[in-house]
């Protein structure tokens, strides 16, 4: 019933109470104080009293209904307020748990990021050290190869110079022997052209002179110079042996250089594989860090939405999403609740 109608009926009841005799205990029976003076006025007053009595009865019934309805509404409101207060307290406790979880996650993320950074720096230093050692090994092998090649070349030049010197010395000795053998060749014709020889024997004597000269050039020479030729032959044999040994050593050095080159190629391939693995690990670390940053950003946005929302249903839905993301366990929740105490004042002040 509208409030204006209630006020109108209340005013009518007040006027009826002023002009009507007092009612009975239940408000239905009326005892007139004085009998009516005339029948007509009495009938009109009775009709008015009956009307007002009916209105008063309706007002009482309406009042009782409103009273019962108001009591029901008050009970529902008090129950709803109790539920809201309980939900608010639970939400505050959950928010405190989420805060603690967020702080712990943030600290753990910072620790993990620091550890990843330290591992990355260690890997970089290790890679730089391996590169430096590899370069030093390559330079050492190349330097040893160059030194051995230079030494072999120098030894070959020395052997060639010694062989040339020996050959020149032998040529000089042969030339000296030829010069010394010339007087013996010139004395032979004089002895052959003595008195008593005819013209028929001149040709024979000439041939004999040539043979004697050849004999002087060939036969007498080995006797005084035989040790020199033996020494020359021995030196040549020794040089041939040395040349063969040097060739063998050169072949061995070439094989060693080839093996060193293969070893360098293998080490370079191994170094490239290690570098590729390190680069992959570095890229994975960067991806993990970017993924962790995105997760933190998403969690921050959810927390911000949760803290700025005023609708209870939306806050409850956001809280459910946060609990789902963070995977809270009952033990963790109980442990946090045992440490947090009365923290509902912050929730209430934040919501107000």
mmCIF file of C-alpha atoms in Angstrom:
data_model
loop_
_atom_site.group_PDB
_atom_site.id
_atom_site.type_symbol
_atom_site.label_atom_id
_atom_site.label_comp_id
_atom_site.label_asym_id
_atom_site.label_seq_id
_atom_site.Cartn_x
_atom_site.Cartn_y
_atom_site.Cartn_z
ATOM 1 C CA UNK A 1 0.000 0.000 0.000
ATOM 2 C CA UNK A 2 1.366 3.463 -0.829
ATOM 3 C CA UNK A 3 2.513 5.677 1.976
ATOM 4 C CA UNK A 4 0.035 8.473 1.034
ATOM 5 C CA UNK A 5 -2.904 6.131 1.355
ATOM 6 C CA UNK A 6 -1.642 4.925 4.723
ATOM 7 C CA UNK A 7 -1.375 8.511 5.932
ATOM 8 C CA UNK A 8 -4.877 9.272 4.610
ATOM 9 C CA UNK A 9 -6.325 6.258 6.384
ATOM 10 C CA UNK A 10 -4.460 7.201 9.561
ATOM 11 C CA UNK A 11 -5.960 10.709 9.412
ATOM 12 C CA UNK A 12 -9.444 9.243 8.854
ATOM 13 C CA UNK A 13 -8.973 6.908 11.808
ATOM 14 C CA UNK A 14 -7.932 9.837 13.977
ATOM 15 C CA UNK A 15 -11.016 11.848 12.942
ATOM 16 C CA UNK A 16 -13.218 8.793 13.527
ATOM 17 C CA UNK A 17 -11.696 8.323 16.937
ATOM 18 C CA UNK A 18 -12.453 11.948 17.825
ATOM 19 C CA UNK A 19 -16.098 11.775 16.706
ATOM 20 C CA UNK A 20 -16.808 8.146 17.614
ATOM 21 C CA UNK A 21 -17.257 6.576 21.052
ATOM 22 C CA UNK A 22 -14.392 4.436 22.393
ATOM 23 C CA UNK A 23 -14.028 0.999 20.825
ATOM 24 C CA UNK A 24 -14.028 -2.351 22.536
ATOM 25 C CA UNK A 25 -10.922 -4.382 23.196
ATOM 26 C CA UNK A 26 -10.913 -5.954 19.729
ATOM 27 C CA UNK A 27 -11.936 -2.711 17.971
ATOM 28 C CA UNK A 28 -15.117 -4.190 16.500
ATOM 29 C CA UNK A 29 -17.815 -3.616 19.154
ATOM 30 C CA UNK A 30 -18.741 0.014 19.887
ATOM 31 C CA UNK A 31 -20.755 1.203 22.908
ATOM 32 C CA UNK A 32 -22.397 4.613 22.362
ATOM 33 C CA UNK A 33 -22.028 7.050 25.256
ATOM 34 C CA UNK A 34 -25.360 8.709 24.639
ATOM 35 C CA UNK A 35 -28.373 7.527 22.722
ATOM 36 C CA UNK A 36 -29.048 9.454 19.520
ATOM 37 C CA UNK A 37 -31.383 12.358 19.783
ATOM 38 C CA UNK A 38 -33.053 11.593 16.538
ATOM 39 C CA UNK A 39 -33.161 8.553 14.291
ATOM 40 C CA UNK A 40 -31.769 10.193 11.208
ATOM 41 C CA UNK A 41 -28.611 11.571 12.816
ATOM 42 C CA UNK A 42 -28.103 8.258 14.565
ATOM 43 C CA UNK A 43 -28.312 6.302 11.348
ATOM 44 C CA UNK A 44 -25.772 8.594 9.653
ATOM 45 C CA UNK A 45 -23.337 8.327 12.543
ATOM 46 C CA UNK A 46 -23.740 4.560 12.607
ATOM 47 C CA UNK A 47 -22.982 4.350 8.914
ATOM 48 C CA UNK A 48 -19.926 6.571 9.398
ATOM 49 C CA UNK A 49 -18.749 4.534 12.368
ATOM 50 C CA UNK A 50 -19.228 1.287 10.464
ATOM 51 C CA UNK A 51 -17.250 2.698 7.570
ATOM 52 C CA UNK A 52 -14.451 3.916 9.796
ATOM 53 C CA UNK A 53 -14.506 0.683 11.738
ATOM 54 C CA UNK A 54 -14.093 -1.238 8.491
ATOM 55 C CA UNK A 55 -11.255 1.065 7.409
ATOM 56 C CA UNK A 56 -9.566 0.657 10.776
ATOM 57 C CA UNK A 57 -9.808 -3.094 10.515
ATOM 58 C CA UNK A 58 -8.256 -3.010 7.046
ATOM 59 C CA UNK A 59 -5.515 -0.735 8.327
ATOM 60 C CA UNK A 60 -4.738 -3.112 11.167
ATOM 61 C CA UNK A 61 -4.614 -6.061 8.808
ATOM 62 C CA UNK A 62 -2.425 -4.107 6.403
ATOM 63 C CA UNK A 63 -0.213 -3.051 9.299
ATOM 64 C CA UNK A 64 0.184 -6.644 10.460
ATOM 65 C CA UNK A 65 1.074 -7.757 6.960
ATOM 66 C CA UNK A 66 3.619 -4.963 6.640
ATOM 67 C CA UNK A 67 5.004 -5.841 10.047
ATOM 68 C CA UNK A 68 5.423 -9.498 9.123
ATOM 69 C CA UNK A 69 6.946 -8.507 5.780
ATOM 70 C CA UNK A 70 9.326 -6.067 7.466
ATOM 71 C CA UNK A 71 10.420 -8.752 9.922
ATOM 72 C CA UNK A 72 11.070 -11.178 7.070
ATOM 73 C CA UNK A 73 13.012 -8.508 5.178
ATOM 74 C CA UNK A 74 15.058 -7.678 8.280
ATOM 75 C CA UNK A 75 15.834 -11.349 8.867
ATOM 76 C CA UNK A 76 16.865 -11.821 5.231
ATOM 77 C CA UNK A 77 18.958 -8.668 5.349
ATOM 78 C CA UNK A 78 20.699 -9.699 8.552
ATOM 79 C CA UNK A 79 21.370 -13.170 7.121
ATOM 80 C CA UNK A 80 22.635 -11.639 3.872
ATOM 81 C CA UNK A 81 24.823 -9.197 5.791
ATOM 82 C CA UNK A 82 26.239 -12.099 7.781
ATOM 83 C CA UNK A 83 26.963 -14.027 4.593
ATOM 84 C CA UNK A 84 28.534 -10.954 3.019
ATOM 85 C CA UNK A 85 30.689 -10.352 6.081
ATOM 86 C CA UNK A 86 31.774 -13.977 6.084
ATOM 87 C CA UNK A 87 32.540 -13.901 2.361
ATOM 88 C CA UNK A 88 34.356 -10.616 2.824
ATOM 89 C CA UNK A 89 36.500 -12.073 5.572
ATOM 90 C CA UNK A 90 37.277 -15.145 3.480
ATOM 91 C CA UNK A 91 38.146 -12.955 0.509
ATOM 92 C CA UNK A 92 40.442 -10.852 2.693
ATOM 93 C CA UNK A 93 42.183 -13.965 3.939
ATOM 94 C CA UNK A 94 42.542 -15.241 0.397
ATOM 95 C CA UNK A 95 43.891 -11.873 -0.694
ATOM 96 C CA UNK A 96 46.503 -11.986 2.056
ATOM 97 C CA UNK A 97 47.438 -15.489 0.927
ATOM 98 C CA UNK A 98 47.695 -14.294 -2.658
ATOM 99 C CA UNK A 99 49.878 -11.393 -1.570
ATOM 100 C CA UNK A 100 52.225 -13.696 0.271
ATOM 101 C CA UNK A 101 52.268 -16.087 -2.659
ATOM 102 C CA UNK A 102 52.962 -13.226 -5.047
ATOM 103 C CA UNK A 103 55.856 -11.994 -2.924
ATOM 104 C CA UNK A 104 57.331 -15.487 -2.686
ATOM 105 C CA UNK A 105 56.908 -16.038 -6.428
ATOM 106 C CA UNK A 106 58.489 -12.705 -7.196
ATOM 107 C CA UNK A 107 61.452 -13.446 -4.944
ATOM 108 C CA UNK A 108 61.864 -16.901 -6.460
ATOM 109 C CA UNK A 109 61.657 -15.418 -9.965
ATOM 110 C CA UNK A 110 64.330 -12.867 -9.090
ATOM 111 C CA UNK A 111 66.545 -15.605 -7.664
ATOM 112 C CA UNK A 112 66.014 -17.759 -10.758
ATOM 113 C CA UNK A 113 66.744 -14.816 -13.046
ATOM 114 C CA UNK A 114 69.941 -14.059 -11.128
ATOM 115 C CA UNK A 115 71.019 -17.688 -11.306
ATOM 116 C CA UNK A 116 70.306 -17.820 -15.040
ATOM 117 C CA UNK A 117 72.301 -14.620 -15.530
ATOM 118 C CA UNK A 118 75.241 -16.034 -13.579
ATOM 119 C CA UNK A 119 75.110 -19.279 -15.551
ATOM 120 C CA UNK A 120 74.967 -17.316 -18.785
ATOM 121 C CA UNK A 121 77.998 -15.237 -17.801
ATOM 122 C CA UNK A 122 79.869 -18.412 -16.804
ATOM 123 C CA UNK A 123 79.054 -20.034 -20.154
ATOM 124 C CA UNK A 124 80.205 -16.926 -21.980
ATOM 125 C CA UNK A 125 83.471 -16.863 -20.065
ATOM 126 C CA UNK A 126 83.963 -20.566 -20.729
ATOM 127 C CA UNK A 127 83.285 -20.076 -24.442
ATOM 128 C CA UNK A 128 85.747 -17.162 -24.581
ATOM 129 C CA UNK A 129 88.380 -19.256 -22.773
ATOM 130 C CA UNK A 130 87.846 -22.174 -25.167
ATOM 131 C CA UNK A 131 88.180 -19.845 -28.146
ATOM 132 C CA UNK A 132 91.387 -18.382 -26.756
ATOM 133 C CA UNK A 133 92.848 -21.836 -26.041
ATOM 134 C CA UNK A 134 91.859 -23.003 -29.513
ATOM 135 C CA UNK A 135 93.541 -20.002 -31.137
ATOM 136 C CA UNK A 136 96.674 -20.528 -29.054
ATOM 137 C CA UNK A 137 96.790 -24.225 -29.997
ATOM 138 C CA UNK A 138 96.364 -23.404 -33.686
ATOM 139 C CA UNK A 139 99.068 -20.741 -33.539
ATOM 140 C CA UNK A 140 101.415 -23.119 -31.703
ATOM 141 C CA UNK A 141 100.899 -25.918 -34.222
ATOM 142 C CA UNK A 142 101.381 -23.560 -37.154
ATOM 143 C CA UNK A 143 104.502 -22.092 -35.560
ATOM 144 C CA UNK A 144 105.972 -25.551 -34.937
ATOM 145 C CA UNK A 145 105.178 -26.578 -38.510
ATOM 146 C CA UNK A 146 106.809 -23.445 -39.910
ATOM 147 C CA UNK A 147 109.881 -23.894 -37.699
ATOM 148 C CA UNK A 148 110.276 -27.535 -38.756
ATOM 149 C CA UNK A 149 109.823 -26.637 -42.417
ATOM 150 C CA UNK A 150 112.415 -23.858 -42.136
ATOM 151 C CA UNK A 151 114.828 -26.197 -40.347
ATOM 152 C CA UNK A 152 114.404 -28.864 -43.020
ATOM 153 C CA UNK A 153 114.896 -26.327 -45.771
ATOM 154 C CA UNK A 154 118.020 -25.000 -44.047
ATOM 155 C CA UNK A 155 119.401 -28.533 -43.626
ATOM 156 C CA UNK A 156 118.736 -29.292 -47.281
ATOM 157 C CA UNK A 157 120.567 -26.108 -48.295
ATOM 158 C CA UNK A 158 123.494 -27.020 -46.038
ATOM 159 C CA UNK A 159 123.686 -30.544 -47.478
ATOM 160 C CA UNK A 160 123.557 -29.192 -51.000
ATOM 161 C CA UNK A 161 126.293 -26.651 -50.242
ATOM 162 C CA UNK A 162 128.482 -29.345 -48.665
ATOM 163 C CA UNK A 163 127.948 -31.675 -51.646
ATOM 164 C CA UNK A 164 128.778 -28.868 -54.085
ATOM 165 C CA UNK A 165 131.887 -27.993 -52.074
ATOM 166 C CA UNK A 166 133.039 -31.633 -52.120
ATOM 167 C CA UNK A 167 132.427 -31.869 -55.861
ATOM 168 C CA UNK A 168 134.357 -28.650 -56.491
ATOM 169 C CA UNK A 169 137.201 -29.916 -54.316
ATOM 170 C CA UNK A 170 137.338 -33.188 -56.258
ATOM 171 C CA UNK A 171 137.249 -31.320 -59.551
ATOM 172 C CA UNK A 172 140.193 -29.207 -58.415
ATOM 173 C CA UNK A 173 142.128 -32.312 -57.370
ATOM 174 C CA UNK A 174 141.454 -33.929 -60.746
ATOM 175 C CA UNK A 175 142.590 -30.780 -62.530
ATOM 176 C CA UNK A 176 145.786 -30.708 -60.490
ATOM 177 C CA UNK A 177 146.414 -34.372 -61.289
ATOM 178 C CA UNK A 178 145.940 -33.703 -64.988
ATOM 179 C CA UNK A 179 148.411 -30.804 -64.826
ATOM 180 C CA UNK A 180 150.972 -32.946 -63.015
ATOM 181 C CA UNK A 181 150.595 -35.812 -65.518
ATOM 182 C CA UNK A 182 151.419 -33.640 -68.589
ATOM 183 C CA UNK A 183 155.304 -33.833 -68.255
ATOM 184 C CA UNK A 184 155.181 -37.641 -68.197
ATOM 185 C CA UNK A 185 153.190 -37.651 -71.422
ATOM 186 C CA UNK A 186 155.683 -35.333 -73.169
ATOM 187 C CA UNK A 187 158.784 -37.412 -72.251
ATOM 188 C CA UNK A 188 157.487 -40.625 -73.835
ATOM 189 C CA UNK A 189 157.824 -39.543 -77.536
ATOM 190 C CA UNK A 190 161.478 -38.501 -76.965
ATOM 191 C CA UNK A 191 162.498 -41.963 -75.841
ATOM 192 C CA UNK A 192 160.643 -43.584 -78.744
ATOM 193 C CA UNK A 193 162.498 -41.518 -81.509
ATOM 194 C CA UNK A 194 166.040 -42.581 -80.693
ATOM 195 C CA UNK A 195 168.735 -43.733 -83.295
ATOM 196 C CA UNK A 196 168.301 -47.054 -85.037
ATOM 197 C CA UNK A 197 164.520 -46.761 -85.660
ATOM 198 C CA UNK A 198 163.288 -46.777 -89.299
ATOM 199 C CA UNK A 199 160.403 -45.062 -91.008
ATOM 200 C CA UNK A 200 158.342 -48.217 -90.977
ATOM 201 C CA UNK A 201 158.306 -48.219 -87.248
ATOM 202 C CA UNK A 202 157.130 -44.614 -86.899
ATOM 203 C CA UNK A 203 153.420 -45.457 -86.902
ATOM 204 C CA UNK A 204 153.934 -48.124 -84.301
ATOM 205 C CA UNK A 205 155.946 -45.722 -82.237
ATOM 206 C CA UNK A 206 153.198 -43.087 -82.487
ATOM 207 C CA UNK A 207 150.578 -45.535 -81.331
ATOM 208 C CA UNK A 208 152.871 -46.629 -78.581
ATOM 209 C CA UNK A 209 153.266 -43.017 -77.504
ATOM 210 C CA UNK A 210 149.488 -42.601 -77.306
ATOM 211 C CA UNK A 211 149.118 -45.792 -75.284
ATOM 212 C CA UNK A 212 151.938 -44.771 -72.979
ATOM 213 C CA UNK A 213 150.319 -41.368 -72.460
ATOM 214 C CA UNK A 214 146.993 -42.985 -71.642
ATOM 215 C CA UNK A 215 148.719 -45.329 -69.246
ATOM 216 C CA UNK A 216 150.420 -42.342 -67.620
ATOM 217 C CA UNK A 217 147.047 -40.618 -67.319
ATOM 218 C CA UNK A 218 145.116 -43.592 -65.977
ATOM 219 C CA UNK A 219 147.269 -46.137 -64.251
ATOM 220 C CA UNK A 220 149.615 -44.057 -62.123
ATOM 221 C CA UNK A 221 146.838 -41.779 -60.772
ATOM 222 C CA UNK A 222 144.896 -44.079 -58.437
ATOM 223 C CA UNK A 223 147.892 -45.038 -56.389
ATOM 224 C CA UNK A 224 148.675 -41.658 -54.784
ATOM 225 C CA UNK A 225 144.985 -40.476 -54.699
ATOM 226 C CA UNK A 226 143.188 -43.691 -53.738
ATOM 227 C CA UNK A 227 142.271 -42.524 -50.138
ATOM 228 C CA UNK A 228 140.766 -39.316 -51.561
ATOM 229 C CA UNK A 229 138.447 -41.229 -53.909
ATOM 230 C CA UNK A 230 137.457 -43.610 -51.151
ATOM 231 C CA UNK A 231 136.730 -40.654 -48.893
ATOM 232 C CA UNK A 232 134.705 -39.005 -51.648
ATOM 233 C CA UNK A 233 132.737 -42.215 -52.252
ATOM 234 C CA UNK A 234 132.168 -42.648 -48.541
ATOM 235 C CA UNK A 235 131.018 -39.039 -48.210
ATOM 236 C CA UNK A 236 128.667 -39.442 -51.162
ATOM 237 C CA UNK A 237 127.216 -42.609 -49.625
ATOM 238 C CA UNK A 238 126.868 -40.841 -46.274
ATOM 239 C CA UNK A 239 125.177 -37.880 -47.950
ATOM 240 C CA UNK A 240 122.807 -40.206 -49.759
ATOM 241 C CA UNK A 241 121.948 -41.854 -46.449
ATOM 242 C CA UNK A 242 121.465 -38.442 -44.852
ATOM 243 C CA UNK A 243 119.316 -37.312 -47.782
ATOM 244 C CA UNK A 244 117.190 -40.446 -47.470
ATOM 245 C CA UNK A 245 116.873 -39.864 -43.721
ATOM 246 C CA UNK A 246 115.942 -36.235 -44.325
ATOM 247 C CA UNK A 247 113.371 -37.267 -46.922
ATOM 248 C CA UNK A 248 111.950 -39.776 -44.483
ATOM 249 C CA UNK A 249 111.889 -37.152 -41.738
ATOM 250 C CA UNK A 250 110.266 -34.684 -44.131
ATOM 251 C CA UNK A 251 107.628 -37.273 -44.988
ATOM 252 C CA UNK A 252 107.010 -37.870 -41.286
ATOM 253 C CA UNK A 253 106.757 -34.134 -40.664
ATOM 254 C CA UNK A 254 104.311 -33.795 -43.549
ATOM 255 C CA UNK A 255 102.245 -36.599 -42.046
ATOM 256 C CA UNK A 256 102.372 -34.874 -38.656
ATOM 257 C CA UNK A 257 101.311 -31.586 -40.251
ATOM 258 C CA UNK A 258 98.446 -33.395 -41.979
ATOM 259 C CA UNK A 259 97.421 -34.994 -38.685
ATOM 260 C CA UNK A 260 97.629 -31.630 -36.943
ATOM 261 C CA UNK A 261 95.463 -30.094 -39.654
ATOM 262 C CA UNK A 262 92.906 -32.880 -39.233
ATOM 263 C CA UNK A 263 93.051 -32.400 -35.467
ATOM 264 C CA UNK A 264 92.537 -28.668 -35.911
ATOM 265 C CA UNK A 265 89.567 -29.338 -38.182
ATOM 266 C CA UNK A 266 88.084 -31.734 -35.622
ATOM 267 C CA UNK A 267 88.658 -29.250 -32.808
ATOM 268 C CA UNK A 268 87.130 -26.487 -34.920
ATOM 269 C CA UNK A 269 84.070 -28.647 -35.607
ATOM 270 C CA UNK A 270 83.820 -29.523 -31.920
ATOM 271 C CA UNK A 271 84.203 -25.861 -31.034
ATOM 272 C CA UNK A 272 81.453 -24.916 -33.490
ATOM 273 C CA UNK A 273 79.163 -27.582 -32.002
ATOM 274 C CA UNK A 274 79.862 -26.355 -28.471
ATOM 275 C CA UNK A 275 79.281 -22.777 -29.602
ATOM 276 C CA UNK A 276 75.993 -23.807 -31.229
ATOM 277 C CA UNK A 277 74.926 -25.571 -28.014
ATOM 278 C CA UNK A 278 75.858 -22.512 -25.965
ATOM 279 C CA UNK A 279 73.941 -20.240 -28.323
ATOM 280 C CA UNK A 280 70.909 -22.532 -28.087
ATOM 281 C CA UNK A 281 71.160 -22.522 -24.294
ATOM 282 C CA UNK A 282 71.444 -18.721 -24.290
ATOM 283 C CA UNK A 283 68.415 -18.369 -26.569
ATOM 284 C CA UNK A 284 66.448 -20.800 -24.376
ATOM 285 C CA UNK A 285 67.394 -18.771 -21.297
ATOM 286 C CA UNK A 286 66.225 -15.571 -23.002
ATOM 287 C CA UNK A 287 62.953 -17.253 -24.007
ATOM 288 C CA UNK A 288 62.407 -18.529 -20.458
ATOM 289 C CA UNK A 289 63.050 -15.078 -19.047
ATOM 290 C CA UNK A 290 60.659 -13.427 -21.530
ATOM 291 C CA UNK A 291 58.029 -16.100 -20.774
ATOM 292 C CA UNK A 292 58.430 -15.536 -17.036
ATOM 293 C CA UNK A 293 58.086 -11.786 -17.582
ATOM 294 C CA UNK A 294 54.867 -12.331 -19.549
ATOM 295 C CA UNK A 295 53.482 -14.566 -16.791
ATOM 296 C CA UNK A 296 54.333 -11.950 -14.163
ATOM 297 C CA UNK A 297 52.696 -9.253 -16.272
ATOM 298 C CA UNK A 298 49.535 -11.371 -16.623
ATOM 299 C CA UNK A 299 49.491 -12.067 -12.877
ATOM 300 C CA UNK A 300 50.003 -8.368 -12.133
ATOM 301 C CA UNK A 301 47.070 -7.444 -14.378
ATOM 302 C CA UNK A 302 44.846 -9.971 -12.591
ATOM 303 C CA UNK A 303 45.892 -8.608 -9.185
ATOM 304 C CA UNK A 304 45.267 -5.060 -10.351
ATOM 305 C CA UNK A 305 41.809 -5.995 -11.603
ATOM 306 C CA UNK A 306 41.093 -7.832 -8.365
ATOM 307 C CA UNK A 307 42.142 -4.867 -6.220
ATOM 308 C CA UNK A 308 40.242 -2.265 -8.257
ATOM 309 C CA UNK A 309 36.961 -4.144 -8.695
ATOM 310 C CA UNK A 310 34.002 -3.123 -6.526
ATOM 311 C CA UNK A 311 31.554 -5.794 -7.644
ATOM 312 C CA UNK A 312 31.618 -8.734 -5.252
ATOM 313 C CA UNK A 313 30.755 -11.305 -7.920
ATOM 314 C CA UNK A 314 33.491 -10.046 -10.240
ATOM 315 C CA UNK A 315 36.001 -10.061 -7.383
ATOM 316 C CA UNK A 316 34.991 -13.625 -6.523
ATOM 317 C CA UNK A 317 35.478 -14.708 -10.147
ATOM 318 C CA UNK A 318 38.860 -12.960 -10.310
ATOM 319 C CA UNK A 319 39.896 -14.585 -7.038
ATOM 320 C CA UNK A 320 38.924 -17.991 -8.408
ATOM 321 C CA UNK A 321 41.064 -17.328 -11.482
ATOM 322 C CA UNK A 322 44.022 -16.318 -9.298
ATOM 323 C CA UNK A 323 43.707 -19.450 -7.165
ATOM 324 C CA UNK A 324 43.576 -21.552 -10.309
ATOM 325 C CA UNK A 325 46.682 -19.903 -11.748
ATOM 326 C CA UNK A 326 48.770 -20.111 -8.573
ATOM 327 C CA UNK A 327 47.693 -23.687 -7.637
ATOM 328 C CA UNK A 328 47.196 -23.068 -3.920
ATOM 329 C CA UNK A 329 47.238 -26.153 -1.724
ATOM 330 C CA UNK A 330 45.255 -26.504 1.510
ATOM 331 C CA UNK A 331 48.476 -26.848 3.521
ATOM 332 C CA UNK A 332 49.877 -23.599 2.119
ATOM 333 C CA UNK A 333 46.610 -21.818 2.738
ATOM 334 C CA UNK A 334 46.460 -23.070 6.340
ATOM 335 C CA UNK A 335 50.101 -22.124 6.958
ATOM 336 C CA UNK A 336 49.550 -18.605 5.638
ATOM 337 C CA UNK A 337 46.354 -18.232 7.682
ATOM 338 C CA UNK A 338 48.177 -19.277 10.846
ATOM 339 C CA UNK A 339 50.800 -16.567 10.266
ATOM 340 C CA UNK A 340 48.498 -13.788 9.019
ATOM 341 C CA UNK A 341 46.092 -13.008 11.924
ATOM 342 C CA UNK A 342 43.474 -10.280 11.724
ATOM 343 C CA UNK A 343 44.039 -8.661 8.378
ATOM 344 C CA UNK A 344 40.384 -8.056 7.487
ATOM 345 C CA UNK A 345 40.651 -4.339 8.337
ATOM 346 C CA UNK A 346 42.769 -3.748 5.248
ATOM 347 C CA UNK A 347 40.171 -5.445 3.049
ATOM 348 C CA UNK A 348 37.324 -3.431 4.562
ATOM 349 C CA UNK A 349 39.187 -0.143 4.318
ATOM 350 C CA UNK A 350 40.189 -0.920 0.728
ATOM 351 C CA UNK A 351 36.634 -1.767 -0.236
ATOM 352 C CA UNK A 352 35.203 1.343 1.416
#
